[in-house]
JSON list of C-alpha atoms in Angstrom, two decimals:
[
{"chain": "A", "resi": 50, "resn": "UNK", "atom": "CA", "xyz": [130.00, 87.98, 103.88]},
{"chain": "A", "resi": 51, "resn": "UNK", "atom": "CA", "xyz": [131.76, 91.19, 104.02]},
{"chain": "A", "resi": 52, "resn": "UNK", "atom": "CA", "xyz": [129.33, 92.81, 101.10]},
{"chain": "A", "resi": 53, "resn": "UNK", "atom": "CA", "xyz": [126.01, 91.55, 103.23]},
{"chain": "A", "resi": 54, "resn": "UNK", "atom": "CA", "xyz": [127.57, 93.19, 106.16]},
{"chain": "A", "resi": 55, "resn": "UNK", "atom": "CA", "xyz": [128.65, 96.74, 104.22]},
{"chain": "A", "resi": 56, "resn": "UNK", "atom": "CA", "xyz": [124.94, 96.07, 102.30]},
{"chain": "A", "resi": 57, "resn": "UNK", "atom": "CA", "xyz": [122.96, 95.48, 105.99]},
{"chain": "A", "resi": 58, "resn": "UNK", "atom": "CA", "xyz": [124.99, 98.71, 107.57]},
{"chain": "A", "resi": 59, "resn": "UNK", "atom": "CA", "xyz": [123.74, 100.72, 104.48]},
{"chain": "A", "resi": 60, "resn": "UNK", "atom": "CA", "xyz": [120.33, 99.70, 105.11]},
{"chain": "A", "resi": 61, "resn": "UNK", "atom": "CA", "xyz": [120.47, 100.86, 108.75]},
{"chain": "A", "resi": 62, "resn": "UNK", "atom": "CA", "xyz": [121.97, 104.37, 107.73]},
{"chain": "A", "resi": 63, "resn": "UNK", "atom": "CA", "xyz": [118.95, 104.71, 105.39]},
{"chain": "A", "resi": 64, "resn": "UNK", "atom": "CA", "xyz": [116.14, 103.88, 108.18]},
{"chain": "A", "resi": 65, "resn": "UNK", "atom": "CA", "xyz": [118.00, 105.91, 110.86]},
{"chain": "A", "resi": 66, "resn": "UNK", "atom": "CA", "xyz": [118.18, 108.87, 108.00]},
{"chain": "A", "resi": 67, "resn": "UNK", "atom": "CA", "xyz": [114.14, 108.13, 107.34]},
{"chain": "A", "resi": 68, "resn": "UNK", "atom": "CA", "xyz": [113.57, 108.06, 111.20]},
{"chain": "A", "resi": 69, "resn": "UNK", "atom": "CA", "xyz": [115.14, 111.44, 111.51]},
{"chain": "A", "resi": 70, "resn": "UNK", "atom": "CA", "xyz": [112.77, 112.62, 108.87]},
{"chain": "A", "resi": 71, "resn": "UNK", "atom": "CA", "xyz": [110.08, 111.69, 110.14]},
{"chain": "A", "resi": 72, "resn": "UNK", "atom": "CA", "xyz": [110.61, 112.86, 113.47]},
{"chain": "A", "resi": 73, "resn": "UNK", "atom": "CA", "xyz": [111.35, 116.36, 112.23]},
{"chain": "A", "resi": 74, "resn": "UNK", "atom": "CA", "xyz": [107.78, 116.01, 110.30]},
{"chain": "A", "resi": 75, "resn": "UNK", "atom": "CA", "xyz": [106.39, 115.15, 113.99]},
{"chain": "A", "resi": 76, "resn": "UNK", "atom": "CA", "xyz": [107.28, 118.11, 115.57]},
{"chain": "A", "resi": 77, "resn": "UNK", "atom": "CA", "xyz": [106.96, 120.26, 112.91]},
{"chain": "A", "resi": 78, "resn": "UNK", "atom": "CA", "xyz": [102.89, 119.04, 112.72]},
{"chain": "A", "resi": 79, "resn": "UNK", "atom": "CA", "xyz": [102.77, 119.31, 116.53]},
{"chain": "A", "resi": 80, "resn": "UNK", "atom": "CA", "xyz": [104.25, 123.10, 116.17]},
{"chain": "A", "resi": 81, "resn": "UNK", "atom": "CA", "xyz": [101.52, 124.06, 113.91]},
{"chain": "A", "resi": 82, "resn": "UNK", "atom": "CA", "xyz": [98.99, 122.44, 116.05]},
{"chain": "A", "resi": 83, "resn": "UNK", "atom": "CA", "xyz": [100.29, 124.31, 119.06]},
{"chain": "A", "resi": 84, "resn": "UNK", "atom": "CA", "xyz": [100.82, 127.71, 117.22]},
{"chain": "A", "resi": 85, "resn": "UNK", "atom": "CA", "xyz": [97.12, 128.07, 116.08]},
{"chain": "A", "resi": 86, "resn": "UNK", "atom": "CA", "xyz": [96.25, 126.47, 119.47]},
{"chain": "A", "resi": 87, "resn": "UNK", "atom": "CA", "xyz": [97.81, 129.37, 121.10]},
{"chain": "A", "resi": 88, "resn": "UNK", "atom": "CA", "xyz": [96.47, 131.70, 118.58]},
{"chain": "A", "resi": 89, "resn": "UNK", "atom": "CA", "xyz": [92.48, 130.58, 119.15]},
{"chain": "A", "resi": 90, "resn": "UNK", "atom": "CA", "xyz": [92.63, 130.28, 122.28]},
{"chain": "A", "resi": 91, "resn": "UNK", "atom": "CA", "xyz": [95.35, 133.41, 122.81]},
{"chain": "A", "resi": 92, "resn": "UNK", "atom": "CA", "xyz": [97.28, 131.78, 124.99]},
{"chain": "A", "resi": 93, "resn": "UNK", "atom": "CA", "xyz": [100.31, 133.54, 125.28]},
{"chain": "A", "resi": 94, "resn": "UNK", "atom": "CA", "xyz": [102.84, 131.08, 127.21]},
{"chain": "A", "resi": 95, "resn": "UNK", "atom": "CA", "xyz": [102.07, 128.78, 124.73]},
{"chain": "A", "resi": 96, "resn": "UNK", "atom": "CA", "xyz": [102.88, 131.17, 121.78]},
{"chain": "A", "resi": 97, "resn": "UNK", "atom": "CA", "xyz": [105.77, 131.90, 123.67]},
{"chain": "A", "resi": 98, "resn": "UNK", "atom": "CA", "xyz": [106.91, 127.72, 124.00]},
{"chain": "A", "resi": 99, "resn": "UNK", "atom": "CA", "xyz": [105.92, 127.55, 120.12]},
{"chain": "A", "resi": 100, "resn": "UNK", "atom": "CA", "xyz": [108.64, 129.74, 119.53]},
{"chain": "A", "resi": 101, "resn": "UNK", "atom": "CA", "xyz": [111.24, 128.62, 121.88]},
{"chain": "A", "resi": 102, "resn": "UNK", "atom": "CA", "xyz": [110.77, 124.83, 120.37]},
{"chain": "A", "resi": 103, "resn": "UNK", "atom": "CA", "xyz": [111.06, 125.84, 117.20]},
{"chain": "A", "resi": 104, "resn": "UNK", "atom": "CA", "xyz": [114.99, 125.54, 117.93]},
{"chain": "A", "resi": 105, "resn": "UNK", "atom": "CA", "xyz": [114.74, 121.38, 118.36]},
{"chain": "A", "resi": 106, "resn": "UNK", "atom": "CA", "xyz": [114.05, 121.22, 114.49]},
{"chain": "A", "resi": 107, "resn": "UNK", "atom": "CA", "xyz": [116.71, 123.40, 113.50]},
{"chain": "A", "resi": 108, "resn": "UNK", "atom": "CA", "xyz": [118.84, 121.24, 115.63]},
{"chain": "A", "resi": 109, "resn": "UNK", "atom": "CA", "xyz": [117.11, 118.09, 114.08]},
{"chain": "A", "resi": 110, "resn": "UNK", "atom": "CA", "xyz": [117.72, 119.57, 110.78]},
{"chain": "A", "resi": 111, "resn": "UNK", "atom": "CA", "xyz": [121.47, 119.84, 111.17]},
{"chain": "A", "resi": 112, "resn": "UNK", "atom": "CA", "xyz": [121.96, 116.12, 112.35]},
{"chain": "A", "resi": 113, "resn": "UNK", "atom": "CA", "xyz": [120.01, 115.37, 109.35]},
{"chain": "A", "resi": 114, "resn": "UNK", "atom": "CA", "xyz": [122.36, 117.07, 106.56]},
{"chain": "A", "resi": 115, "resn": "UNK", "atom": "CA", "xyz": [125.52, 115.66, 108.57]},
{"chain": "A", "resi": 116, "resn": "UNK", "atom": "CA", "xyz": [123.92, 111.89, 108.16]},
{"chain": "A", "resi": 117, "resn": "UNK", "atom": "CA", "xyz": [123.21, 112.59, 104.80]},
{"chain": "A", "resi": 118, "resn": "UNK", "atom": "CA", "xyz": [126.85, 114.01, 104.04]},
{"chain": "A", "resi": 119, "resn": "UNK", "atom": "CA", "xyz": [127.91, 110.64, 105.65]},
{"chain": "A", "resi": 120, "resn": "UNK", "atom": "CA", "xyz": [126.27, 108.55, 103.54]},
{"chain": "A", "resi": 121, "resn": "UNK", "atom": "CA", "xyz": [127.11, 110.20, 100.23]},
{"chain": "A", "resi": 122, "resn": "UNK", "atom": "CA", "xyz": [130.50, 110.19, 101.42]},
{"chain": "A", "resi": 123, "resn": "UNK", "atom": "CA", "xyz": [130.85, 106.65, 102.87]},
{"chain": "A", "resi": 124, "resn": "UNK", "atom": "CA", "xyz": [128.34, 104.69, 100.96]},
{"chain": "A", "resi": 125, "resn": "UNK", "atom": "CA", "xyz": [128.62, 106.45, 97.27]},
{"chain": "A", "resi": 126, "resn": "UNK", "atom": "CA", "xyz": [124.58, 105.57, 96.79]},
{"chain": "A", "resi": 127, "resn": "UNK", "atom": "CA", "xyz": [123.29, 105.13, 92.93]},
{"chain": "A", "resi": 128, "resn": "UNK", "atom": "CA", "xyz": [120.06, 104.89, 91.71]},
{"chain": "A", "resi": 129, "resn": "UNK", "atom": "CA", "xyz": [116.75, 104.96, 93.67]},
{"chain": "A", "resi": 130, "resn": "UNK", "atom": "CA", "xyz": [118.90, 104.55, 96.85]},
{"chain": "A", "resi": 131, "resn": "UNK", "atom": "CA", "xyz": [120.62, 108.28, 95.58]},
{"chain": "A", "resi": 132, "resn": "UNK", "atom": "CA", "xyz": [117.22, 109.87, 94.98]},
{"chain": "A", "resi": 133, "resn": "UNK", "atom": "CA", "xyz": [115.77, 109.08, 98.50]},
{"chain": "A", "resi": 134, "resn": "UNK", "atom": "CA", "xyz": [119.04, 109.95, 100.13]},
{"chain": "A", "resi": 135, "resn": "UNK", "atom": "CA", "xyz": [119.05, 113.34, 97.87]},
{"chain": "A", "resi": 136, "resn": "UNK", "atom": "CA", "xyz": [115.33, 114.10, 98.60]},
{"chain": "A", "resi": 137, "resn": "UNK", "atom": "CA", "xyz": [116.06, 114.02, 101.88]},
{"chain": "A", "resi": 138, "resn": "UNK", "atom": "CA", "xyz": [117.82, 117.08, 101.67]},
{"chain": "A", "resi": 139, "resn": "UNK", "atom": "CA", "xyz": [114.82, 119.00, 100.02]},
{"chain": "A", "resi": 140, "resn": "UNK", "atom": "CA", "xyz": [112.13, 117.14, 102.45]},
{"chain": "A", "resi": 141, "resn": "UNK", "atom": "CA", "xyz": [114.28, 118.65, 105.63]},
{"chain": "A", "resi": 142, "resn": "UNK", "atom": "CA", "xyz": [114.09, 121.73, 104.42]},
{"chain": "A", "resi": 143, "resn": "UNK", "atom": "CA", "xyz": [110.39, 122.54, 103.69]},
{"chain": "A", "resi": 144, "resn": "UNK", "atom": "CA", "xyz": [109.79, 121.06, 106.74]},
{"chain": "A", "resi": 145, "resn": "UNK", "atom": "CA", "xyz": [112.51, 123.53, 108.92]},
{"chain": "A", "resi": 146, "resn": "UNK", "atom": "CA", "xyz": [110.11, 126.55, 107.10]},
{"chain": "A", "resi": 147, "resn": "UNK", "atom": "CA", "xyz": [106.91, 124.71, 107.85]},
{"chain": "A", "resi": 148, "resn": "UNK", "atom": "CA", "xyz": [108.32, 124.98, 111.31]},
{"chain": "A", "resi": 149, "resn": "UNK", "atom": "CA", "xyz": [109.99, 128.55, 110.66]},
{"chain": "A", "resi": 150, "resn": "UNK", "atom": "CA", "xyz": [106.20, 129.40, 109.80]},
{"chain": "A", "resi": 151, "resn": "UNK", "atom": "CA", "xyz": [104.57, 128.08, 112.81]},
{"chain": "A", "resi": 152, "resn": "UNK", "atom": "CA", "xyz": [107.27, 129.92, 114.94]},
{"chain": "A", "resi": 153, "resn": "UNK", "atom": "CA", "xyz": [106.19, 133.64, 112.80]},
{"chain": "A", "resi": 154, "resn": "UNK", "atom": "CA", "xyz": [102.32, 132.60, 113.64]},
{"chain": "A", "resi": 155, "resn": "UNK", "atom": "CA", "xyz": [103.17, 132.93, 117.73]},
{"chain": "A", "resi": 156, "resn": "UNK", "atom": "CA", "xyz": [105.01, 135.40, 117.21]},
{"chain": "A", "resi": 157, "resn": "UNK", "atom": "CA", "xyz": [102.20, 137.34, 115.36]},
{"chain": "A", "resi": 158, "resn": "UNK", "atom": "CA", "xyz": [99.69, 136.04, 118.12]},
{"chain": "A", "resi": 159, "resn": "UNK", "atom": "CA", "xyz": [102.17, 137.78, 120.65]},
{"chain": "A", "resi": 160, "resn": "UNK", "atom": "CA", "xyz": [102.25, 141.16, 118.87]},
{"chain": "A", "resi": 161, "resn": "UNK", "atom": "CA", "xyz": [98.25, 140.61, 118.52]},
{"chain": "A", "resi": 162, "resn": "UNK", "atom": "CA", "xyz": [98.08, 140.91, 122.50]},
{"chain": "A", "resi": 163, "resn": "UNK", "atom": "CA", "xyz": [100.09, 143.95, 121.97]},
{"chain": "A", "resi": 164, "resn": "UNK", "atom": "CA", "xyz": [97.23, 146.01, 119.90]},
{"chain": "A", "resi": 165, "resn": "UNK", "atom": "CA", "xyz": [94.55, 146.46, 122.61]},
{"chain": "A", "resi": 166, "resn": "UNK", "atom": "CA", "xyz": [92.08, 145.88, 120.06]},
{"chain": "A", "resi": 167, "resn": "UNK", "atom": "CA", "xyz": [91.03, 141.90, 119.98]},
{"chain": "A", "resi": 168, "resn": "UNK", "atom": "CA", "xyz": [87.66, 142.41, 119.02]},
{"chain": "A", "resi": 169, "resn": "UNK", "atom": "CA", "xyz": [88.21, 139.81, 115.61]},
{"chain": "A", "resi": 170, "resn": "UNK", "atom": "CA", "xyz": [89.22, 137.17, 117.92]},
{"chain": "A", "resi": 171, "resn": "UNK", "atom": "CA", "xyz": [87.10, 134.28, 118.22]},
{"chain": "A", "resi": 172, "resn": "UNK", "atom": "CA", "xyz": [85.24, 135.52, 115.45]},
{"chain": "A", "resi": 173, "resn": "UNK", "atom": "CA", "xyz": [85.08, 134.52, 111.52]},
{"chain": "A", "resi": 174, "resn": "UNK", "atom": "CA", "xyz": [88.61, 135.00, 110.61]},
{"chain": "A", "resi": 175, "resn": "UNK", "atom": "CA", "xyz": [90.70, 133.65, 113.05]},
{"chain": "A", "resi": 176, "resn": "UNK", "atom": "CA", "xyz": [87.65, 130.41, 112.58]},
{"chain": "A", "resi": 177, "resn": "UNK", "atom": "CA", "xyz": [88.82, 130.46, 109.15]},
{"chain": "A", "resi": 178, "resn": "UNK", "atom": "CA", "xyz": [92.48, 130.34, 109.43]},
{"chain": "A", "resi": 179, "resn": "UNK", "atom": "CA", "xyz": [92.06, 127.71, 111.98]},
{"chain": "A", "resi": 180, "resn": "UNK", "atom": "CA", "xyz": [90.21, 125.22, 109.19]},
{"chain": "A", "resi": 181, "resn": "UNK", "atom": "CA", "xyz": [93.27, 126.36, 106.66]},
{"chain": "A", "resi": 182, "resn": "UNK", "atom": "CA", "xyz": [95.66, 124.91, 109.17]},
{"chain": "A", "resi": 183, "resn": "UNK", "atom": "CA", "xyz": [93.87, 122.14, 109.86]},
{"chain": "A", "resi": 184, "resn": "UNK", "atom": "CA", "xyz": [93.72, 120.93, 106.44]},
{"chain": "A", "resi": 185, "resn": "UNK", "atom": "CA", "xyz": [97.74, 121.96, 106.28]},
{"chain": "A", "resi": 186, "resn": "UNK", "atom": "CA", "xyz": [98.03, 119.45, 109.33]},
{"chain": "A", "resi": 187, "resn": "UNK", "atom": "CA", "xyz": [96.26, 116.69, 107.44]},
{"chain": "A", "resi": 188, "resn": "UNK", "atom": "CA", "xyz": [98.50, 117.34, 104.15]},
{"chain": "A", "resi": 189, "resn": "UNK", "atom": "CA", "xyz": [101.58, 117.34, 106.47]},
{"chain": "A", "resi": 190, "resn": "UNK", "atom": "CA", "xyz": [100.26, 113.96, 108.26]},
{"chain": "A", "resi": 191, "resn": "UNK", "atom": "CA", "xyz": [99.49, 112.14, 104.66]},
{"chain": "A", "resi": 192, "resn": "UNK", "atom": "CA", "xyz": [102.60, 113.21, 103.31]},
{"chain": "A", "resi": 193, "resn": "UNK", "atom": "CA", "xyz": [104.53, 111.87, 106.07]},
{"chain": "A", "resi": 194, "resn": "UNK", "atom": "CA", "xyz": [102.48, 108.97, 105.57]},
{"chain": "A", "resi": 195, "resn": "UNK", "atom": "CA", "xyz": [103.54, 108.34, 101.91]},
{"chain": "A", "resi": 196, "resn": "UNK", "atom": "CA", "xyz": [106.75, 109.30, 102.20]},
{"chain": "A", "resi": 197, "resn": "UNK", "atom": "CA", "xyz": [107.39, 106.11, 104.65]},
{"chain": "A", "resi": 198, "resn": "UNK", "atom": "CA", "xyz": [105.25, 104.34, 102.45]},
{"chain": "A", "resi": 199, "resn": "UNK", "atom": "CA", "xyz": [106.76, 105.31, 99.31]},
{"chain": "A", "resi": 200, "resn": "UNK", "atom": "CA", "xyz": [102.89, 105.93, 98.20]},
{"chain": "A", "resi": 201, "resn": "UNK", "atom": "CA", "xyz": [103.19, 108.16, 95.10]},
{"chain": "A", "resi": 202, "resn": "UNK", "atom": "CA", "xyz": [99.60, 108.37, 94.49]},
{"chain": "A", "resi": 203, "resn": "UNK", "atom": "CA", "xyz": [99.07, 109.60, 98.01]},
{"chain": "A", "resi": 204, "resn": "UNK", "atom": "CA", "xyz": [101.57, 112.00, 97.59]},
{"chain": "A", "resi": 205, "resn": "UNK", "atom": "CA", "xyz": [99.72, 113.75, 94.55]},
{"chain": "A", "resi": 206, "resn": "UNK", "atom": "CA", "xyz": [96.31, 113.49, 96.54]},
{"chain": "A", "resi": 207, "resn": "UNK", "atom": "CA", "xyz": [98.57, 115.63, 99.14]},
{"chain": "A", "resi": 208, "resn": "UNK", "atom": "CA", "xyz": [99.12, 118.16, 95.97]},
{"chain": "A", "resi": 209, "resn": "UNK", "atom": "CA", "xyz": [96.11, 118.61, 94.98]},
{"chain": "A", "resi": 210, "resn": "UNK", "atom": "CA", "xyz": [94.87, 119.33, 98.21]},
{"chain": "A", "resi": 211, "resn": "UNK", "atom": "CA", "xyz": [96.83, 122.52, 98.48]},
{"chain": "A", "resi": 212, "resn": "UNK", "atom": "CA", "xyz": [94.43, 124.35, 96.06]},
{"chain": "A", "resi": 213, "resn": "UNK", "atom": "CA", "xyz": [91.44, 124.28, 98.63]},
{"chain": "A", "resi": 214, "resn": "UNK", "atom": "CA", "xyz": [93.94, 126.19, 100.99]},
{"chain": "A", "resi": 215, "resn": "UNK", "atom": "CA", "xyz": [94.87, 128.74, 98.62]},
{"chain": "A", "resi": 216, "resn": "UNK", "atom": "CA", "xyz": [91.13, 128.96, 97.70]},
{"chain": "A", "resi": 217, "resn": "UNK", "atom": "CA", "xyz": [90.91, 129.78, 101.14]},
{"chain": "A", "resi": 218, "resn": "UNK", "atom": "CA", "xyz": [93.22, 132.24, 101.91]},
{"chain": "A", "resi": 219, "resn": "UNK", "atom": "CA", "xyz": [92.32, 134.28, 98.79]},
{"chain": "A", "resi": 220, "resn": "UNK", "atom": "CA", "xyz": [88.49, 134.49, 100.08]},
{"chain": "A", "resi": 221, "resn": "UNK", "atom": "CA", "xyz": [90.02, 135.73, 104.04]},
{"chain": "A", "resi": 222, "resn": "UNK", "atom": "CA", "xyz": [91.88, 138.00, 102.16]},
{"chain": "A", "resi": 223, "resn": "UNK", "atom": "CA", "xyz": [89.43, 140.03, 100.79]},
{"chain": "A", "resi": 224, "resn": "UNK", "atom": "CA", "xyz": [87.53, 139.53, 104.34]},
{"chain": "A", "resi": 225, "resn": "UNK", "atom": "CA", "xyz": [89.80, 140.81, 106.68]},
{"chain": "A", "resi": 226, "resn": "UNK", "atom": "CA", "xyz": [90.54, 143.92, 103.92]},
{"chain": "A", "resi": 227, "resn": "UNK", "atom": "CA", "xyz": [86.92, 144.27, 104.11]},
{"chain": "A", "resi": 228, "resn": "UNK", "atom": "CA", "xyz": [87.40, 144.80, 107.89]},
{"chain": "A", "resi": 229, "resn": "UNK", "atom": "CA", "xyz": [89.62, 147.04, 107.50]},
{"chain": "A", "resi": 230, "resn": "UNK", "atom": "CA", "xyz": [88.16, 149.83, 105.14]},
{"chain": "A", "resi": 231, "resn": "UNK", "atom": "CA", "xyz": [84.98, 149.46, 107.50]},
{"chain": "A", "resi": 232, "resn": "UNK", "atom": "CA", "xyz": [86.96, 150.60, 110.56]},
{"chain": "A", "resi": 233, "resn": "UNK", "atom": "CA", "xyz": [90.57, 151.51, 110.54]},
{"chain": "A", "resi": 234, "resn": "UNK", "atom": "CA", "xyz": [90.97, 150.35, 114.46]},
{"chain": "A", "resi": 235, "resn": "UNK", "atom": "CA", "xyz": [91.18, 146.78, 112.99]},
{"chain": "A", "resi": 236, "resn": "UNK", "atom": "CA", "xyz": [93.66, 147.54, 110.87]},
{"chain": "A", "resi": 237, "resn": "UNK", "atom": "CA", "xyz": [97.11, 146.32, 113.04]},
{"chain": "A", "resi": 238, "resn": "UNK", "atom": "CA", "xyz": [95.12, 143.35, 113.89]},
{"chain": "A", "resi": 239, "resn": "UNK", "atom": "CA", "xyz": [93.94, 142.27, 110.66]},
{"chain": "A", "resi": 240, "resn": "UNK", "atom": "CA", "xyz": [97.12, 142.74, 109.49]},
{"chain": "A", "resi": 241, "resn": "UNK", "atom": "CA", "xyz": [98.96, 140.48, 111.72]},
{"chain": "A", "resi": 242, "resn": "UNK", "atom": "CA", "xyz": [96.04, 138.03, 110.32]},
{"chain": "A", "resi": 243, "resn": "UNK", "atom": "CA", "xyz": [96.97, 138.47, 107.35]},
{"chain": "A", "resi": 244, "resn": "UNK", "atom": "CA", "xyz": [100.55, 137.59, 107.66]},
{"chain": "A", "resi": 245, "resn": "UNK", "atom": "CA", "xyz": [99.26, 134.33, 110.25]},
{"chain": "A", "resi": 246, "resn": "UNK", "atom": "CA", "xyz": [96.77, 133.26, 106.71]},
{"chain": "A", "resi": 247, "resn": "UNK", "atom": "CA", "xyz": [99.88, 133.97, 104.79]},
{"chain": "A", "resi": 248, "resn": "UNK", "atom": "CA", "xyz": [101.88, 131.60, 106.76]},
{"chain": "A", "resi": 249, "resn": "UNK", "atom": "CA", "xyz": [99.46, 129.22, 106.49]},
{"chain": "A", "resi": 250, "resn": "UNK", "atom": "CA", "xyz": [99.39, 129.28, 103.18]},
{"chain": "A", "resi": 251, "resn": "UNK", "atom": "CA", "xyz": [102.62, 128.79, 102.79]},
{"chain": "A", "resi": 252, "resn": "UNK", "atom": "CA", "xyz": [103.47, 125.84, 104.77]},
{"chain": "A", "resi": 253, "resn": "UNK", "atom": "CA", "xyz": [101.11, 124.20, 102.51]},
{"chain": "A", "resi": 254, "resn": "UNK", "atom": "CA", "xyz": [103.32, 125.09, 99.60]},
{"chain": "A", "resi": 255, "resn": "UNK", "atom": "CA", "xyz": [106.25, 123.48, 101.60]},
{"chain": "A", "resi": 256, "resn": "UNK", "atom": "CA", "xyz": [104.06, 120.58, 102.28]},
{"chain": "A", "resi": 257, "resn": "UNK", "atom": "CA", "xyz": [103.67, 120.17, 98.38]},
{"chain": "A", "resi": 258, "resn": "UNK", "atom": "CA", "xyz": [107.11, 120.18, 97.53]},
{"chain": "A", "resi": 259, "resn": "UNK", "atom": "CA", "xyz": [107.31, 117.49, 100.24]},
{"chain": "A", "resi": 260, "resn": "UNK", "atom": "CA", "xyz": [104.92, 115.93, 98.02]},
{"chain": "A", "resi": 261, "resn": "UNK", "atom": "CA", "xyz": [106.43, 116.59, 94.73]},
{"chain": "A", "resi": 262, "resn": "UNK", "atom": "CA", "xyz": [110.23, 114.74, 95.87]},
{"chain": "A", "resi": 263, "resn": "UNK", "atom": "CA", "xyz": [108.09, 111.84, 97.67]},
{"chain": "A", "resi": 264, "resn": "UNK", "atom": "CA", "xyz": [106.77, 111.25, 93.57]},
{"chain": "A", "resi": 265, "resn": "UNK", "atom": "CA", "xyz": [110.54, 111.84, 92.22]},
{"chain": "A", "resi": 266, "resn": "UNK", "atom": "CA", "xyz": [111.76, 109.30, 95.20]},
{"chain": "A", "resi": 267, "resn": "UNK", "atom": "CA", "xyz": [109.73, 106.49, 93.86]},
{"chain": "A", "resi": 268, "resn": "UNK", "atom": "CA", "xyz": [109.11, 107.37, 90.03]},
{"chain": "A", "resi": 269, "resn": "UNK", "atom": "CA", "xyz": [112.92, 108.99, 89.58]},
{"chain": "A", "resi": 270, "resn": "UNK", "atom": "CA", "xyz": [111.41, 112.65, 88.26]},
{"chain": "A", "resi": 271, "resn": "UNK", "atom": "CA", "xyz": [109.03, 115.70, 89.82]},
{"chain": "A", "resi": 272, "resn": "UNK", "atom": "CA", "xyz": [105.20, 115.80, 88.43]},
{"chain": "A", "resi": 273, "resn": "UNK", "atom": "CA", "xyz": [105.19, 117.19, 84.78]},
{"chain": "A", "resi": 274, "resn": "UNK", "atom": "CA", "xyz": [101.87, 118.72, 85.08]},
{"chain": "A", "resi": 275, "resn": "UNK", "atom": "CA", "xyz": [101.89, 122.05, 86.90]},
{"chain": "A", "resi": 276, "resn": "UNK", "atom": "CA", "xyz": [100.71, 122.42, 90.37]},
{"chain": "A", "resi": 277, "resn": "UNK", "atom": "CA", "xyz": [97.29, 124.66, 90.46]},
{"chain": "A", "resi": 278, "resn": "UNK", "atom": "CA", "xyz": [97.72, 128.36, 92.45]},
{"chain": "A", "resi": 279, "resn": "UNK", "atom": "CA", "xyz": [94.61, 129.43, 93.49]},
{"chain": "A", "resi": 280, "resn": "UNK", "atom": "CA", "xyz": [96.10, 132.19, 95.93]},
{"chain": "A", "resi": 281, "resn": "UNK", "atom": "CA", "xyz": [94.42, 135.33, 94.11]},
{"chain": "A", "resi": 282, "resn": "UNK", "atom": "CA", "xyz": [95.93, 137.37, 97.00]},
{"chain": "A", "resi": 283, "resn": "UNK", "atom": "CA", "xyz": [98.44, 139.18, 95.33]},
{"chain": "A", "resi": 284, "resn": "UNK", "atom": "CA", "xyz": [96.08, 140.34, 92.51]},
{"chain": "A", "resi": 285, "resn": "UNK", "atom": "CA", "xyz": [93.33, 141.31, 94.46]},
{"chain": "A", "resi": 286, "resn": "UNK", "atom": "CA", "xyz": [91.45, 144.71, 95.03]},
{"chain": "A", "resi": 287, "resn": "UNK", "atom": "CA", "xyz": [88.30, 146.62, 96.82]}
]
């Protein structure tokens, strides 16, 4: 009787630990919504709220490692039970960054009011980095999604998917330098695109490493084939 109680008291520290992880995922997906929200529609007390919220994950984060340092220390996990509790370390990270990331894009929509020179908003670019986060929102929703589920296979459709945003952000690249050579008045603002694409980009790396412990949760290793990069950013030229 005393095992089924210690066993049913373990299970409850593992679904509060869970809950907590997938609340962080929640607000971190509705700070990216609101960040390029703010940024389309340059809204500036909502850049400004983006980046004052972005203190409730942190927070969220902490309570997160302190449950999991209670478990490991009270319930002395093995097995599948270790991995999840484990991963969750990893998962709460990416997802602080994700949020980290969504904070840098208000901020960058902030300095953009700064410049004088909005001419690029509304137009192709800022269009562009609004589908990239969209399809970062989706990968952050499905891998939410199969991390409750325990859904491996969803989890490497949720990898894969991050090539089409680094396909993406390699091709706005070479826009918004375009942009610039033509006139060098757009070149403050295209940079602070730049870095806003950049961030983009990389939440969807964070997303995939979500992605990549969700598959070593349920199969007990990380994805032997190699993820596909198709950010060409770094190597590219005029």
């Amino acid at each position: 009787m005393e095992n089924e109680h210690i066993l049913t008291a373990f299970d409850d520290d593992l679904n509060n630990l869970q809950n907590k992880i997938v609340e962080m995922g929640g607000l971190v997906e509705k700070q990216l919504l609101d960040s390029i929200g703010a940024l389309l529609t340059f809204d500036m007390v909502a850049a400004k709220e983006v980046v004052l919220h972005d203190k409730h994950i942190d927070n969220l984060e902490l309570e997160i490692d302190e449950a999991i340092v209670r478990l490991l220390a009270l319930r002395s996990p093995v097995a599948a039970d270790l991995r999840s509790i484990i991963s969750c370390t990893k998962i709460s990270c990416n997802l602080e960054r994700i949020g980290d990331y969504s904070k840098n894009i208000s901020k960058r929509t902030l300095a953009i009011s700064d410049t004088g020179n909005l001419q690029l908003m509304g137009s192709g670019p800022v269009k562009t980095v609004s589908k990239m986060a969209e399809i970062v929102q989706n990968m952050i929703k499905n891998v939410l999604d199969a991390y409750i589920e325990k859904d491996a296979t969803k989890a490497d459709d949720v990898r894969a998917k991050d090539e089409d945003v680094d396909h993406i952000h390699s091709g706005l690249y070479r826009e918004l330098l375009t942009y610039m050579l033509e006139d060098p008045k757009n070149i403050s603002l295209c940079t602070h695109l730049l870095f806003v694409s950049k961030n983009v980009e990389r939440m969807g790396d964070h997303v995939t490493s979500i992605a990549e412990h969700v598959h070593f949760i349920v199969h007990g290793k990380i994805p032997e084939e190699s993820r596909i990069k198709r950010d060409k950013s770094s190597s590219t030229y005029l």
